[in-house]
Coordinates of C-alpha atoms in Angstrom, one line a residue:
X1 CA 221.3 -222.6 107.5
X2 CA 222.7 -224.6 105.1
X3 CA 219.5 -226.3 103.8
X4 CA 218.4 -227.2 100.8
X5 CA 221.6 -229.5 100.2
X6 CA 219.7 -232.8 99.9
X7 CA 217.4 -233.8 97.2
X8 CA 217.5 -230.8 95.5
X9 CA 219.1 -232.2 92.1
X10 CA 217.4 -235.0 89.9
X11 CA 219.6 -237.5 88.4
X12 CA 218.7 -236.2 84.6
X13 CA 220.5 -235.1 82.2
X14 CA 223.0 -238.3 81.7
X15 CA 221.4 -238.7 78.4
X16 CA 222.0 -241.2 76.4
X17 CA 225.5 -241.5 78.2
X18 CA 225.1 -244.7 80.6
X19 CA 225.7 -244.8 84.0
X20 CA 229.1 -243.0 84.3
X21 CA 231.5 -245.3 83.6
X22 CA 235.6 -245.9 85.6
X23 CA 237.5 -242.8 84.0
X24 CA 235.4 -240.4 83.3
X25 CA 235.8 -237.2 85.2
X26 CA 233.5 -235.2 86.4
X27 CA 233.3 -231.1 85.5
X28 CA 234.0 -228.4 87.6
X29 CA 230.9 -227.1 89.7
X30 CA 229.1 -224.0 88.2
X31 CA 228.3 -221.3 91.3
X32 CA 225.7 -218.8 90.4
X33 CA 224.4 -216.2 92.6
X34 CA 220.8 -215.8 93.0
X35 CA 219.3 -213.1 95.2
X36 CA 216.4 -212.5 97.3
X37 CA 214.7 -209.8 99.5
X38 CA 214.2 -209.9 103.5
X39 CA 210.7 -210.7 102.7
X40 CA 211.3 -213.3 100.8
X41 CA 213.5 -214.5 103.4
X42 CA 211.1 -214.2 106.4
X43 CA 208.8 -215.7 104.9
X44 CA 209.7 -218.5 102.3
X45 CA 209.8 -218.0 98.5
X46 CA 209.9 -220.6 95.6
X47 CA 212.6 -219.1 92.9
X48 CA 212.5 -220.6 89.3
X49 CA 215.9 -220.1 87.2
X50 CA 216.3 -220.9 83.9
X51 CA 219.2 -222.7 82.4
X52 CA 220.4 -223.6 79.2
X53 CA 222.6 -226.8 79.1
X54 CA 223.5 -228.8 76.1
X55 CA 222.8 -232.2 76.1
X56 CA 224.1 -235.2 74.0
X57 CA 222.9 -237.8 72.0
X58 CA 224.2 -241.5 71.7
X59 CA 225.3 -240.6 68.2
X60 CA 227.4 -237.3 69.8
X61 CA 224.8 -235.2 68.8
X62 CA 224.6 -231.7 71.0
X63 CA 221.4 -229.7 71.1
X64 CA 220.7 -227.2 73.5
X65 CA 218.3 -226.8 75.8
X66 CA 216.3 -224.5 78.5
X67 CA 215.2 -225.8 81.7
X68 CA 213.8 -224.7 84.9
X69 CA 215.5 -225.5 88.2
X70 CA 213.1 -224.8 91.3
X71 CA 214.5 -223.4 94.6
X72 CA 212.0 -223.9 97.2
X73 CA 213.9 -221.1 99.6
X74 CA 213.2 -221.7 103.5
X75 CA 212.5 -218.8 105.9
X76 CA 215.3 -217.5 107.6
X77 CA 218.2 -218.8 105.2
X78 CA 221.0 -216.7 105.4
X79 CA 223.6 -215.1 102.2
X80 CA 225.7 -217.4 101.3
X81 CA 223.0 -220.5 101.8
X82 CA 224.1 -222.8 99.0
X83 CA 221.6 -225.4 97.0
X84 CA 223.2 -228.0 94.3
X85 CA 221.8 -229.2 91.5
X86 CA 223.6 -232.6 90.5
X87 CA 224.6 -233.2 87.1
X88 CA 222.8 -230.3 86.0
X89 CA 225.4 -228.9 83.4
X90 CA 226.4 -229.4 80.0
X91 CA 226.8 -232.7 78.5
X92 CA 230.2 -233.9 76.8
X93 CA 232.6 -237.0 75.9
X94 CA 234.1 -238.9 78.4
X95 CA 232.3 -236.4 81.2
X96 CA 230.1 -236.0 83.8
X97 CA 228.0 -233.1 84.0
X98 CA 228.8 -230.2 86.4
X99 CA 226.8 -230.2 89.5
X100 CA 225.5 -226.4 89.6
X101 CA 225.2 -224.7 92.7
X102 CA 223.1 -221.4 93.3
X103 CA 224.9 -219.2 96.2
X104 CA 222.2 -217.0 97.8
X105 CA 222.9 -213.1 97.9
X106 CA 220.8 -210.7 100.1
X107 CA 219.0 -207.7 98.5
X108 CA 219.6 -204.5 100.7
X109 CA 216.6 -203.4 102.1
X110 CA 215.1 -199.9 102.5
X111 CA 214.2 -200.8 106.4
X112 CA 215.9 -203.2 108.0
X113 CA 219.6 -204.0 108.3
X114 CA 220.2 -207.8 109.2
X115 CA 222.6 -209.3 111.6
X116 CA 222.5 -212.7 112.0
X117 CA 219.3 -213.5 112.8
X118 CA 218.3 -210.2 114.0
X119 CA 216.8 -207.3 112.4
X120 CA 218.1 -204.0 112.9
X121 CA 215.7 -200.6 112.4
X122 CA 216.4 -196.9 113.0
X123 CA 213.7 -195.1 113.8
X124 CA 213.7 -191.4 113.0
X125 CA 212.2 -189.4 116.1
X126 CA 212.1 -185.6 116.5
X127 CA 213.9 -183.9 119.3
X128 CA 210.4 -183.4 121.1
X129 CA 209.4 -186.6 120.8
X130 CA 213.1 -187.6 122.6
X131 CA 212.1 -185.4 125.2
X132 CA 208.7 -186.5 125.7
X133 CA 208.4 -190.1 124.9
X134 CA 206.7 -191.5 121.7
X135 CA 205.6 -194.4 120.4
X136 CA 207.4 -195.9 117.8
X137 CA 205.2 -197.4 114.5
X138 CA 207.5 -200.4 112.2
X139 CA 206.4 -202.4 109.5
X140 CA 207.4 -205.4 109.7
X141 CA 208.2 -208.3 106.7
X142 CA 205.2 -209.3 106.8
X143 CA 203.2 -206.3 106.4
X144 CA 202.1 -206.1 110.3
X145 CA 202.4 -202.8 112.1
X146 CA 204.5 -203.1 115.5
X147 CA 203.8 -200.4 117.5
X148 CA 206.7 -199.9 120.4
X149 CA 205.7 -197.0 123.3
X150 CA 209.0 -195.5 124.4
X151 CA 208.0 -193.4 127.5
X152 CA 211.6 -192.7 128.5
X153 CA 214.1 -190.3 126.9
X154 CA 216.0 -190.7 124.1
X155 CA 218.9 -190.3 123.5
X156 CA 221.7 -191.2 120.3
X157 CA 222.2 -194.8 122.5
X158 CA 219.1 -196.0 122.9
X159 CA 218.7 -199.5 121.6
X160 CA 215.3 -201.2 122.3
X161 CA 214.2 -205.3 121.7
X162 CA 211.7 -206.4 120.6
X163 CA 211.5 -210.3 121.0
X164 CA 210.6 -212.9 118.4
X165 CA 210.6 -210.0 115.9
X166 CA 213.6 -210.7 113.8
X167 CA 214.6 -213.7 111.2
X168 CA 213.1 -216.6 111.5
X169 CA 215.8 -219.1 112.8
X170 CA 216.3 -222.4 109.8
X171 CA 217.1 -224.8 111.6
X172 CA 214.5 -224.3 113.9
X173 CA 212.3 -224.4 110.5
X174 CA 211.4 -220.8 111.3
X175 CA 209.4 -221.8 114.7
X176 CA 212.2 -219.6 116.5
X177 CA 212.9 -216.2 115.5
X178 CA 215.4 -213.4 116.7
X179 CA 215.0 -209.7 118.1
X180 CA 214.3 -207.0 116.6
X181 CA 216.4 -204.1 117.8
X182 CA 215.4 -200.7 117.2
X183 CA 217.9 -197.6 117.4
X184 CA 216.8 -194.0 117.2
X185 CA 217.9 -191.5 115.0
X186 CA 216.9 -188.1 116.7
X187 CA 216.4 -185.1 114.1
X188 CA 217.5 -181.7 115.6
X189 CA 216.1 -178.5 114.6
X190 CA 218.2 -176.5 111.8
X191 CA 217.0 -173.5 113.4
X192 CA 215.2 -172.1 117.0
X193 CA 214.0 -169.0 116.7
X194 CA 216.1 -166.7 119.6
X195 CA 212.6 -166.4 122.1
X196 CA 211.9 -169.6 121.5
X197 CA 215.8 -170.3 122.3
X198 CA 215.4 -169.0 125.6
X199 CA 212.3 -170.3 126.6
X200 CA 214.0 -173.9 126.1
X201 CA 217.4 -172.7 127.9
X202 CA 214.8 -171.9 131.1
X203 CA 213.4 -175.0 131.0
X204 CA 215.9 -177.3 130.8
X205 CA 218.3 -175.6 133.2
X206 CA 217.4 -177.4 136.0
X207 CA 217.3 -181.0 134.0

């Protein structure tokens, strides 16, 4: 997803400068990062980031100045999403302005891992409920509850989907999503009492 390209930048800042005129050059881009959570990722944001830029006056005079550049960040853009800002930098003789680009950074997240446009979760089961079956409560981005039965066993390989839960998909304007895909992290005992120990060594001889 490499939105957010067109329209982004007004024309301003050329000051009292004219129209650009044969042998001027134009500045170097200015990259800046600018991050944002999985939630505000699945879902949309609006980002405001303040600038300072000096400007100039027909007479040469510089002033500084802070201003606001909006982001309007789609769901489902991905790290390294980039949105320009043209002729947004600072002001001087015989120059054009930089254009200013923002490079997008993901947070990490205490949940989910993202690949693509999945989402990746580890569940944390306990060795009974490995055994036994379980259902399987996530929150998603969103704030809604997923609940996932797993009635089979267990074990360190399971991986189970869950469609249409993952990123929304850009260029699909976030109509499409991915999977979720949940692994399983199974928490052993530290210690089994030594009855208990044998009771369990009974019953799963003949598994």
């Amino acid at each position: 997803g490499m939105g957010g390209m067109g329209g982004m930048g007004g024309m301003g800042g050329m000051g009292g400068m004219g129209g650009g005129p044969r042998g001027m050059k134009r500045a170097a881009p200015i990259e800046k990062p600018f991050a944002c959570t999985l939630e505000d990722l699945y879902q949309g944001c609006t980002k405001k980031m303040k600038v300072t830029k000096t400007l100039m006056d027909a007479s040469g005079q510089r002033t500084p100045v802070e201003k606001i550049l909006t982001i309007e960040v789609k769901p489902g853009w991905k790290k390294g999403t980039k949105v320009t800002f043209e002729q947004e930098g600072d002001e001087a003789p015989g120059i054009i302005p930089a254009d200013i680009i923002f490079v997008l950074d993901e947070k990490p997240h205490a949940r989910f891992k993202r690949e693509n446009n999945d989402l990746i979760y580890t569940a944390e089961v306990t060795l009974a409920e490995a055994l036994q079956g379980t259902t399987v409560s996530i929150q998603q981005l969103d704030g809604r509850t997923l609940r996932l039965p797993v009635p089979e066993v267990i074990t360190p390989d399971t991986v189970k989907t869950i469609a249409n839960e993952g990123m929304p998909i850009s260029k699909t304007n976030g109509t499409q999503k991915g999977n979720m895909r949940v692994k399983f992290h199974i928490k052993f005992p530290t210690h089994i009492p030594d009855v208990k120990r044998r009771q369990l060594g009974e019953l799963l001889r003949g598994v």
